[in-house]
Every structure is written in C-alpha cells, then in structure tokens.
CSV table of C-alpha atoms in Angstrom, one decimal:
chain,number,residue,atom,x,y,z
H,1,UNK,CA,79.4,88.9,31.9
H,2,UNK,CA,77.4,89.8,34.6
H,3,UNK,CA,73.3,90.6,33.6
H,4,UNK,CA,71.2,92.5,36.3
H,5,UNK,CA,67.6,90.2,37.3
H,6,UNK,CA,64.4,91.9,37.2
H,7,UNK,CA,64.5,93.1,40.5
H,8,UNK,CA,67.8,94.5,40.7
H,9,UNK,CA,67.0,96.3,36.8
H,10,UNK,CA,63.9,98.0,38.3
H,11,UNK,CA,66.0,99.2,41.1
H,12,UNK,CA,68.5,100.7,38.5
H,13,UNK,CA,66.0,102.5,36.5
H,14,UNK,CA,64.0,104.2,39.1
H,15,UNK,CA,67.2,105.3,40.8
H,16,UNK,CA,68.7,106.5,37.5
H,17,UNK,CA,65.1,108.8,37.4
H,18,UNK,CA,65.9,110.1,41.3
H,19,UNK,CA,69.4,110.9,40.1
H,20,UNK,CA,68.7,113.4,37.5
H,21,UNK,CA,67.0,115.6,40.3
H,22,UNK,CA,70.2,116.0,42.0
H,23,UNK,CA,71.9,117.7,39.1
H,24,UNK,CA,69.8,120.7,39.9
H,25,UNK,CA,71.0,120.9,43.3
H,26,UNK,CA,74.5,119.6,43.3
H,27,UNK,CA,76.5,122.9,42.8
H,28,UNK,CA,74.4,124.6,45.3
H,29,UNK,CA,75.0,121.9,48.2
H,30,UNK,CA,79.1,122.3,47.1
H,31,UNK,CA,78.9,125.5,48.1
H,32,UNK,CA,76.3,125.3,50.8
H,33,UNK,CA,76.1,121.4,52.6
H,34,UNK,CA,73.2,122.7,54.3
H,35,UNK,CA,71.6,122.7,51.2
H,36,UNK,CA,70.3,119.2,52.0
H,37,UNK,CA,68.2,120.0,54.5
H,38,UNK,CA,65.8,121.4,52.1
H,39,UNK,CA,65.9,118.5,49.9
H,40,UNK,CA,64.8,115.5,52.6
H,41,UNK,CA,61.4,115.3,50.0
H,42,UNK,CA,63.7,114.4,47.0
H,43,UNK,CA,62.6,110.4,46.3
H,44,UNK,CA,67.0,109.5,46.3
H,45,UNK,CA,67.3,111.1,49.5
H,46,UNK,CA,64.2,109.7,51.4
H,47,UNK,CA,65.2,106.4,50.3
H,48,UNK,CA,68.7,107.1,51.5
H,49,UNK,CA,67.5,107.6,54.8
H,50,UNK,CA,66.1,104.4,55.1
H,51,UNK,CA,68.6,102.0,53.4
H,52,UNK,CA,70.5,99.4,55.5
H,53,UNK,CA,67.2,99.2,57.9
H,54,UNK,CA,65.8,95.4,57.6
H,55,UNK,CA,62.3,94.0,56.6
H,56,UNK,CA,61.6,93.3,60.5
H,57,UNK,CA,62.1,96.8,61.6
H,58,UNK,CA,60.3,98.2,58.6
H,59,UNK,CA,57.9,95.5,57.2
H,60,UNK,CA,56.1,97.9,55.2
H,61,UNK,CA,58.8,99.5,52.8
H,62,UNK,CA,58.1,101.1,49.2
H,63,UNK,CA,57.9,98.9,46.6
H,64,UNK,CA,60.5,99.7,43.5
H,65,UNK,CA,58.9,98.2,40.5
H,66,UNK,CA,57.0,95.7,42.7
H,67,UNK,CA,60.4,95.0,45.1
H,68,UNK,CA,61.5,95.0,47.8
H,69,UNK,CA,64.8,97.3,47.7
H,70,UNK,CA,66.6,98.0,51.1
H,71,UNK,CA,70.5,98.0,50.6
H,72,UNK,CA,70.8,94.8,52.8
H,73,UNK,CA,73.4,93.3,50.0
H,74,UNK,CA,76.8,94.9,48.3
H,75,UNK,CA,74.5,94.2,45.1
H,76,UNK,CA,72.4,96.3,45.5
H,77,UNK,CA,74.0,98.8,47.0
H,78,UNK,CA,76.6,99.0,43.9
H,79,UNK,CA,73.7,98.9,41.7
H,80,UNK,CA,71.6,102.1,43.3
H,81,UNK,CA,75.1,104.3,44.1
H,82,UNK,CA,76.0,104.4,41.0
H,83,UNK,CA,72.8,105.6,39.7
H,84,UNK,CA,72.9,107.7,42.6
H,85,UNK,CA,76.5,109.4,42.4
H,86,UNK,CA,76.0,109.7,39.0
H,87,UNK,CA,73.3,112.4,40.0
H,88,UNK,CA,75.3,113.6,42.8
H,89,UNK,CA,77.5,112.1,45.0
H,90,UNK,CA,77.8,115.0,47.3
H,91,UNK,CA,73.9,114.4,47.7
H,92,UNK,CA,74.5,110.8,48.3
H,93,UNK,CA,77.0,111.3,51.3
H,94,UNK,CA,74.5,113.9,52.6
H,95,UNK,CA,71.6,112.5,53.2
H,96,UNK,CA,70.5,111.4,56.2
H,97,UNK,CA,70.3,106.9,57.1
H,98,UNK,CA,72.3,104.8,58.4
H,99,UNK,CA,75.2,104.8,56.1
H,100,UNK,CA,78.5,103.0,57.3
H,101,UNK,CA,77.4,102.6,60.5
H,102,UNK,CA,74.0,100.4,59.1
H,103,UNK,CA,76.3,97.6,58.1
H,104,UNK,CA,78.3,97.7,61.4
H,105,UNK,CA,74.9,97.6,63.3
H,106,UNK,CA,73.7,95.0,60.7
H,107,UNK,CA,76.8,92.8,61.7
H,108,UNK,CA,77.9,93.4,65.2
H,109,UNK,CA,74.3,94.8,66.7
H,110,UNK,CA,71.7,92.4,69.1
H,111,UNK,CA,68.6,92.6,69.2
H,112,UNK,CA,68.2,95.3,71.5
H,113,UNK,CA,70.8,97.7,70.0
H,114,UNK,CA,69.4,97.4,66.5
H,115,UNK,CA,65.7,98.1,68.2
H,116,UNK,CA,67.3,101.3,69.0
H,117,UNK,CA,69.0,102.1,66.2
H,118,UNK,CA,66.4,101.2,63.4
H,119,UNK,CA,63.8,103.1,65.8
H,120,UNK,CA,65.9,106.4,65.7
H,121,UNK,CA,66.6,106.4,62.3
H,122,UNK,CA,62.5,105.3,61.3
H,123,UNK,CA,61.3,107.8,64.2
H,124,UNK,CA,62.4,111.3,61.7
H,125,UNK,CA,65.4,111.5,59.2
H,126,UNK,CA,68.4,110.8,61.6
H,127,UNK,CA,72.4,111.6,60.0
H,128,UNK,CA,74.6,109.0,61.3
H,129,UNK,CA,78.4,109.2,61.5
H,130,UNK,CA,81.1,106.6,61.5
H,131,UNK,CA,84.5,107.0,63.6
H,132,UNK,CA,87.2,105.1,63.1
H,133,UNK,CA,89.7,108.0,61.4
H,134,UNK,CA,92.6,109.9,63.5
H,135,UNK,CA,94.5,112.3,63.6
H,136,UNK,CA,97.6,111.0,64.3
H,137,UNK,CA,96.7,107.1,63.3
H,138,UNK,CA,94.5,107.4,60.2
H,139,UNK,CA,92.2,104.3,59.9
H,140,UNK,CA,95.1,101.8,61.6
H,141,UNK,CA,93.2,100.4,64.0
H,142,UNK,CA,96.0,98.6,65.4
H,143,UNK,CA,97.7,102.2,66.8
H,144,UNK,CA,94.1,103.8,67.3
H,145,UNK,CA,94.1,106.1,70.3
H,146,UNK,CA,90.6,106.5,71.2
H,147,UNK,CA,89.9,104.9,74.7
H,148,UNK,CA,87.1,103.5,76.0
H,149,UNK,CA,87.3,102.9,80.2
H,150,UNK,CA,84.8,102.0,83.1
H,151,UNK,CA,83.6,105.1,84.1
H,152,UNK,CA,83.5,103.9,88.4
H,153,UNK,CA,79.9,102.9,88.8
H,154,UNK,CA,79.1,100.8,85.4
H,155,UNK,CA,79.5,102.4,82.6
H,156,UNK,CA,82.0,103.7,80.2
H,157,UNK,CA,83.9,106.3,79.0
H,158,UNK,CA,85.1,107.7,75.8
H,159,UNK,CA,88.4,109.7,75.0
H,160,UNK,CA,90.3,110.6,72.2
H,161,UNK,CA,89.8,112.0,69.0
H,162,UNK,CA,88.2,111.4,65.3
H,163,UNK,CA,88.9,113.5,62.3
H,164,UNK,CA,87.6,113.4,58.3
H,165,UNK,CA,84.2,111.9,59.6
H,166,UNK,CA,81.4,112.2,57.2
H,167,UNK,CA,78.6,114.1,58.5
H,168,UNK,CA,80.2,113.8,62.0
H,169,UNK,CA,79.0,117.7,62.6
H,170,UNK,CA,75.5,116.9,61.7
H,171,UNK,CA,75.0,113.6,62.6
H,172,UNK,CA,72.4,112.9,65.6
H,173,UNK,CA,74.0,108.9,66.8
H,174,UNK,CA,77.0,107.4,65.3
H,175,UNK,CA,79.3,104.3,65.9
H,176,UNK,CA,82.7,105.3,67.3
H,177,UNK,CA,85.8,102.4,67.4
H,178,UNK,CA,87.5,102.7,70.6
H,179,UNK,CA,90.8,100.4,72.4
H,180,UNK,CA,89.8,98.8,75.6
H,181,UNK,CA,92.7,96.6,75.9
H,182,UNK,CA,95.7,96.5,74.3
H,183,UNK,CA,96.5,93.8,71.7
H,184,UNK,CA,94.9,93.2,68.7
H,185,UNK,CA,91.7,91.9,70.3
H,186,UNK,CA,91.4,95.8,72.1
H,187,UNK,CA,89.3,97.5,69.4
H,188,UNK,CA,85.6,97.5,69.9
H,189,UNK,CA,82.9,99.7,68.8
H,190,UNK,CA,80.4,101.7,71.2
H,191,UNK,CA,77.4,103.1,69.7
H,192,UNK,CA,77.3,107.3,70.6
H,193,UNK,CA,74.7,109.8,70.8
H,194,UNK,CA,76.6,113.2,69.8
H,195,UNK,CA,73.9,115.0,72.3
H,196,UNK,CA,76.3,113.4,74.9
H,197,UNK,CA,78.3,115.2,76.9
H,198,UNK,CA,82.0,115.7,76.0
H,199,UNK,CA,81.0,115.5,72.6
H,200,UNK,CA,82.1,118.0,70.5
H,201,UNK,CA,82.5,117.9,66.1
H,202,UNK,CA,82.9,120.8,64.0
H,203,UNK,CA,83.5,120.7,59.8
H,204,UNK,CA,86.8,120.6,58.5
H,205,UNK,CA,87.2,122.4,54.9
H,206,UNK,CA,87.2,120.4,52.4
H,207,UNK,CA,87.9,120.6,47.9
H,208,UNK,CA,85.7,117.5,47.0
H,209,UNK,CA,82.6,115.6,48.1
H,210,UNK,CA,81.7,118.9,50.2
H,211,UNK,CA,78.1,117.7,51.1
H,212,UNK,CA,79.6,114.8,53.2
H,213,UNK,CA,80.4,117.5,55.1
H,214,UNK,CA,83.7,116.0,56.7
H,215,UNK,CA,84.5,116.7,60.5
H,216,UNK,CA,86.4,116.5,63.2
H,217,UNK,CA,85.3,115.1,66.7
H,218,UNK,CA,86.6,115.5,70.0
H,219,UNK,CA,85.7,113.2,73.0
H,220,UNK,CA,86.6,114.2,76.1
H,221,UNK,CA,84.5,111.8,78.8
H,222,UNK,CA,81.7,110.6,76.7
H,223,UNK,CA,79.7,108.8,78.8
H,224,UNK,CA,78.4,105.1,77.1
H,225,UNK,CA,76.2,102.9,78.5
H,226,UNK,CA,77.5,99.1,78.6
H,227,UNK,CA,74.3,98.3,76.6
H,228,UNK,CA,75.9,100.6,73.7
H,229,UNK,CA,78.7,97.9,73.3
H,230,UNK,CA,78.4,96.7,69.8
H,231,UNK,CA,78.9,93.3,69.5
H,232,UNK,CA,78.5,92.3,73.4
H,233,UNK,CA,77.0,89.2,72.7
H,234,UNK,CA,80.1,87.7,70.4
H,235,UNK,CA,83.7,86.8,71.9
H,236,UNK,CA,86.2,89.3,71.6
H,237,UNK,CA,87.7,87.5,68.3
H,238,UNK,CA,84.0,88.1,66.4
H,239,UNK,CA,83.8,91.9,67.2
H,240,UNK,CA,87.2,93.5,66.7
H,241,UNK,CA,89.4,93.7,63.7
H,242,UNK,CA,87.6,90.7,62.4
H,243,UNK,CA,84.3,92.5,62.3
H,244,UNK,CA,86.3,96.0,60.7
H,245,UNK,CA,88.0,93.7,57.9
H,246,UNK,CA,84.1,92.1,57.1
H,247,UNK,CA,82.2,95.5,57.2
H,248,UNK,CA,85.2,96.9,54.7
H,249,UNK,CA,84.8,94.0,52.7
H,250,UNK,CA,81.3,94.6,52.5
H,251,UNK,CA,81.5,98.3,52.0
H,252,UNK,CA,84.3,98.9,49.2
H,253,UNK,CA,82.2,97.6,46.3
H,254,UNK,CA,79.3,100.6,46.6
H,255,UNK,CA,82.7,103.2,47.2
H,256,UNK,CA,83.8,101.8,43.5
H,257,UNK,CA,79.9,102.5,42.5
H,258,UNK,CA,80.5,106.2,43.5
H,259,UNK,CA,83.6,106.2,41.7
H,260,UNK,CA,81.9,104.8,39.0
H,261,UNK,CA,79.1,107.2,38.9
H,262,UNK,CA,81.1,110.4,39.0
H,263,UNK,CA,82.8,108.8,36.1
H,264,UNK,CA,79.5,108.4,34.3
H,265,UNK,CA,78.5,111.7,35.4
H,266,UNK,CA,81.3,113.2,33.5
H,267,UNK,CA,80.8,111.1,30.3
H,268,UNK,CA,77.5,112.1,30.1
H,269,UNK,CA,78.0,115.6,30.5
H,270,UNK,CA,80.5,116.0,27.7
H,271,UNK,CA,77.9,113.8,25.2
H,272,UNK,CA,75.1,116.8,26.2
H,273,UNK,CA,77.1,119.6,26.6
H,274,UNK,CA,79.6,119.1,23.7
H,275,UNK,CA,76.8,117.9,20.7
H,276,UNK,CA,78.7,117.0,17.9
H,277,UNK,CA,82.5,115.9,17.9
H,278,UNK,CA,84.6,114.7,15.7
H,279,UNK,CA,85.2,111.7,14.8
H,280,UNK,CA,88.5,111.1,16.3
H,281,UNK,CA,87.1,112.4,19.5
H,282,UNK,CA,83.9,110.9,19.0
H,283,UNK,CA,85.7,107.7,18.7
H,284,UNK,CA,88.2,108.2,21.5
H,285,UNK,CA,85.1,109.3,24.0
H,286,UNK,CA,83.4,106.1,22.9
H,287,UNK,CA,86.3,104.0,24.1
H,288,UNK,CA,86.1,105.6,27.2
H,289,UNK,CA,82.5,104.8,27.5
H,290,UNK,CA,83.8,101.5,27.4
H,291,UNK,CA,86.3,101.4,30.1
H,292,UNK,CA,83.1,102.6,32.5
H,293,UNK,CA,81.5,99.7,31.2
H,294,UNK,CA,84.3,97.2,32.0
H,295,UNK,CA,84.3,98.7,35.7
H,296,UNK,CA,81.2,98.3,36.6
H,297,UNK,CA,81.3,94.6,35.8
H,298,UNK,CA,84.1,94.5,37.8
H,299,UNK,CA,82.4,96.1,40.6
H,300,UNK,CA,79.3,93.9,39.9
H,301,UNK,CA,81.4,90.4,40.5
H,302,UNK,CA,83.3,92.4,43.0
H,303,UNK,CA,80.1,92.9,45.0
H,304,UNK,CA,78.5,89.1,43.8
H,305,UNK,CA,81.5,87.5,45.6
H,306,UNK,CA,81.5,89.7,48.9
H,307,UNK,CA,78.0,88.6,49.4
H,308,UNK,CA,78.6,85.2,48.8
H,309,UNK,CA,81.6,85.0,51.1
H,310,UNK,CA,81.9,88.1,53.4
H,311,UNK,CA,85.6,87.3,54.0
H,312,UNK,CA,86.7,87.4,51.2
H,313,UNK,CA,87.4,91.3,49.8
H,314,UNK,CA,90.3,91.2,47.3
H,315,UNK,CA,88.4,91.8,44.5
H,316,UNK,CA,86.3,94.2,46.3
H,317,UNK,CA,90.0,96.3,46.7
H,318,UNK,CA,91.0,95.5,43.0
H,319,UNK,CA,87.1,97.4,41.9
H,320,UNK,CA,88.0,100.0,44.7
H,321,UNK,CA,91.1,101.2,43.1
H,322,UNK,CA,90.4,100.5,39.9
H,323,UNK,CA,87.1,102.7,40.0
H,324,UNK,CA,88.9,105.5,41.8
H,325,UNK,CA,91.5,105.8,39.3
H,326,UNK,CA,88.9,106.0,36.8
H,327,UNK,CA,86.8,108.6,38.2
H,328,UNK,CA,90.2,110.9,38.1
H,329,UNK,CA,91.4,110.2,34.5
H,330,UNK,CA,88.0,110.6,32.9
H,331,UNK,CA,86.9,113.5,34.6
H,332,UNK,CA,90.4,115.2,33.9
H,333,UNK,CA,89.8,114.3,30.1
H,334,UNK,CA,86.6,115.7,29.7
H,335,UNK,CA,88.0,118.6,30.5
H,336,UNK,CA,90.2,118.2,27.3
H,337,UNK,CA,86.7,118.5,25.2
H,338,UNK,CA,86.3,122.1,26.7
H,339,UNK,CA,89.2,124.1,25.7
H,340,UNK,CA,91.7,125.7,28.1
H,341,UNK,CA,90.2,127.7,31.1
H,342,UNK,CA,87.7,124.8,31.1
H,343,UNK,CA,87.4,124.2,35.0
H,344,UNK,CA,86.5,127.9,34.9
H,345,UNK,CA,83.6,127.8,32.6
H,346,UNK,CA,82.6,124.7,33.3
H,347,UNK,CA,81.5,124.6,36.8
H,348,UNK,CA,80.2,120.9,37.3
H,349,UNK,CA,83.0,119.5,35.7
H,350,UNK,CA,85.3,121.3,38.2
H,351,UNK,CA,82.8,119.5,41.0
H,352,UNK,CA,83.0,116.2,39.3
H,353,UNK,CA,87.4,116.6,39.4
H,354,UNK,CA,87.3,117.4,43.0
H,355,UNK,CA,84.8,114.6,44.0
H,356,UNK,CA,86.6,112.4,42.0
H,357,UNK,CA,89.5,112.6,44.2
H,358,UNK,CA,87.8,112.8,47.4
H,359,UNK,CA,86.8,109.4,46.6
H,360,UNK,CA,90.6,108.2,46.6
H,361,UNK,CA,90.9,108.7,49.7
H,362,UNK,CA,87.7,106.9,51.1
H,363,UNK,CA,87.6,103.5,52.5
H,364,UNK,CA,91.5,103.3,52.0
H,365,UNK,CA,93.7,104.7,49.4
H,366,UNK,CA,94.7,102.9,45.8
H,367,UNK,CA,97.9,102.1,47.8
H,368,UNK,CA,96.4,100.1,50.7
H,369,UNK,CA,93.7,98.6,48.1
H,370,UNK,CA,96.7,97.2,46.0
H,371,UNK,CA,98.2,95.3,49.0
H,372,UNK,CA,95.2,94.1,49.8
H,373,UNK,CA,95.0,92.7,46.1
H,374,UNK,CA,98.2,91.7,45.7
H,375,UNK,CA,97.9,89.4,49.3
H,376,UNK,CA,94.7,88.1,47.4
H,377,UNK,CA,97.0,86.9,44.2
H,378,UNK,CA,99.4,85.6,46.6
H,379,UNK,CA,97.0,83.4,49.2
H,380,UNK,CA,95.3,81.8,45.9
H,381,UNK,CA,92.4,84.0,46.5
H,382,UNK,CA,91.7,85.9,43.7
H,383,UNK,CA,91.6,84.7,40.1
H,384,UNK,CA,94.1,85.8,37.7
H,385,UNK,CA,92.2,85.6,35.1
C-alpha cells in the first residue's frame, strides 16, 4: 500500500480545505461557465492557474504547509485533483493555467518557448487550450487533418479544424497538433495565440463537465511563427507521436483523480444528506467507500510508476478506466438512496451523473484504455498481480 510523505499530505489537506468552497459555486458555473470569472480569488483556482509553471520561472511560489507544490509530477497532480474534483470538477477544468498544454510545453518546449509561455500565463490569469481532437478523426493522430505549411516568406500556416476543446472559446494561447509531412513522423505541435487571425472557436453544448466549457475551433490560415514550433530543437522521432504517447502517459493518472473525486463527491453527499441508514445500506455504502479507496491506490502506483518511467503508461490506462467506471456506478447508486424522481430533487447529484460521464470520454475512452492495458499484459509490462 501506498502512504502519502509529509509533503504530498500537506498538499492533500489544504486542497481538501479549497475544495469545499467550490461546492457553493458548482451548480451555478453548470448553468453559467462564466461563472468562473468571478471566482479567479478562490485559493483552488489561483493555484490552478499557476500549476505546471517550474521553480525557475516562478522562484518564489506559495508555500503549502512549508512546500513547495507546483504540479511538476503525476503525483502530485493525482493527489491535489482529487481533492479538487471532489469540490468541483467543473471548477477544475475552468480555471485558468496551463493545463494539458503545461506538460506538452514542459516536455517538448526550449528555452525560449517556455520564456514565453510561463511569462504569459505569470503576466495575469491566462486560459490555455489543447487541440489535438477532430471532427472527422477524433484524437487519431495518425489520420489528423490539420495542416501546418510554409506560409512563402518564413513562416507557417495553420488549417484545419479542432472540436471538444476545453476552454478553446476562452482560452488566450494554446498548443494545436498539426501534420506537416505525411508518415508517422508528420505530427508536430505549434504553439497558437487565438488573437491570430483565422482563428475562430465558439462553445459547443455540452450535459457534463459544462465549466470546461468545450469548443470547437476553426483555422483557416493561422499564421505561426517558426519560433512557435514546439519541439524544434529535438529530431523528428523526439517530438511527434513519441512525445503525444509520453504526455498521455503522464496525463491519464490526474484524469482517474477527477474520476475519483467526483466519485468521492457523491459518497460524501449521500453520508450528509441522507443522516442515518440502515444497516443494510449503511453497510452496502460502506463497501463502496471502499472500492474508492482501492482506486485511488491504484491511481497512486499508477502515477508512482509514470514518474519513474515516463514510457511506460499501462497502468496509467488500467487507473483511467477503472476510475471512470467508478465515477458512473457510484454516482448512479447514490441516486438509489434518494427515492425515485431523485435526479429531480437532487440537483448536485444530477451534476455529479453528468460529469461523471464526461470524464469517459476524456483522454481516451474505457475502450482505447483497455487495449492499451491489455498490450501492457501482453509485452510483459504490467504486473498481473
């Protein structure tokens, strides 16, 4: 079993504090994903918006409990979103930093590009976005559509299109994944400011995780300086699909943490809201608890071994899917403590369902996570045990 240091428990409990905050507001930004605006001064969502940003660029960061705390490993990014989620995790995807983006910048970026980056994002709160999506391709980066050509006179363009791209209609600079070649050394990523002309992204309706605020982005001759090039200092082997594959594996252990934490969000609410059960169901709600429990220490190796060895993600699928599926059956059985009509008169747990499956289908589905773990059982990878 898996035991939290010092550090990483101090991080826990003063994110659990920020979290209960949210509650107040999470029904509000569901209907209203604006809401978030108002709510920059909550302590979550200032520290959100400067997670993933390194000790050089920001030497003088908060102390939590006497630590430093800035999101730079899948530990601690599992540990603080699901403390987080379970407070909101509308709120979480809402909030302004460098998000998915951060770890691409923190892998692929030089010097130069991460001078610019870090300086927008520490310069006033900055949204980011992250486009890899399509319409017609999903996240296969292997039939993406999005080009990226010399524009004539040294530099590039951008066209194409992006869809279900979190905070893509708010966002102020992004990273967008583009083909400039075919073959399977053609992606690249190109760091975009959506002030740009030929930019264009407007929200896309949406049942669950509403504050992420999903969009859809067309680029029709976005102009991108060569310096934008993420990863122009590596060979084309270090900064295509081999850089996607190490970011995913890096990012699916804090998804599982959201999934997690709606889960915990809903298990708490029936222990406040429903006061005394019966045995039976005081019993079965118990086991539940449990499952969560089992989870998150799955999430917590899950996250151990991605730091330790980027390249290897299988587990970090298995906790993906596994978490996911989670946050759907429990919040669907709290319901059950309610009565019928419960999704009516219980507004939050009607949130919690419809986040809960948003989160299915982030960072790949259960489908896609389960060949991934299978391929990890079959190479030797992943412990059977």
């Amino acid at each position: 079993m898996i035991e939290l240091d010092d550090r990483l428990g101090a991080a826990r409990a003063h994110a659990r504090d920020w979290a209960r905050d949210l509650r107040s507001t999470a029904l509000e930004l569901d209907r209203d994903p604006d809401t978030v605006y108002r709510c920059l001064d909550n302590p979550a969502v200032r520290h959100l918006s400067t997670m993933l940003i390194p000790a050089p660029w920001l030497p003088e960061r908060t102390l939590i409990g006497g630590y430093r705390f800035d999101g730079m490993t899948a530990m601690e990014r599992v540990v603080f979103a699901e403390e987080i989620a379970a407070g909101d995790a509308g709120m979480m995807l809402a909030s302004p930093g460098a998000s998915l983006s951060g770890v691409l910048v923190d892998l692929l970026a030089d010097q130069e590009q991460k001078e610019w980056f870090y300086g927008r994002l520490l310069a006033a709160p900055t949204w980011t976005f992250f486009a890899l999506t399509e319409p017609d391709h999903g996240s296969d980066a292997a039939a993406m559509g999005t080009r990226l050509d010399p524009d004539g006179e040294g530099g590039l363009l951008l066209r194409g299109a992006k869809r279900y791209i979190g905070n893509g209609a708010r966002a102020q600079v992004g990273v967008v994944f583009a083909r400039d070649r075919p073959g399977p050394l053609g992606a690249t990523a190109v760091l975009v400011e959506t002030g740009a002309p030929g930019f264009k992204a407007e929200p896309i309706p949406t049942i669950g995780l509403r504050g992420a605020q999903l969009s859809a982005i067309n680029l029709d001759g976005v102009p991108v300086p060569e310096g934008r090039v993420l990863g122009r200092h590596l060979s084309p082997t270090r900064r295509g699909v081999w850089s996607g594959v190490q970011m995913f594996n890096r990012l699916r252990p804090g998804v599982a943490a959201i999934a997690l934490g709606i889960a915990r969000s809903a298990h708490d609410y029936v222990t406040e809201q429903r006061g005394s059960l019966s045995k039976a169901d005081r019993l079965r709600w118990e086991r539940t608890g449990r499952r969560i429990d089992g989870v998150r220490q799955l999430i917590w190796r899950a996250a151990a071994i991605v730091d330790a060895q980027p390249a290897n993600g299988h587990l970090a699928s298995a906790a993906k899917a596994r978490a996911a599926r989670l946050a759907e059956e429990v919040t669907l059985e709290a319901l059950e403590y309610f009565g019928p009509g419960a999704r009516l008169t219980q507004p939050m747990l009607d949130k919690l369902i419809r986040d809960a499956r948003g989160v299915e289908f982030m960072e790949g589905t259960g489908n896609i996570q389960r060949l991934n773990t299978f391929q990890g059982l079959v190479q030797g990878k992943l412990d059977r045990d």
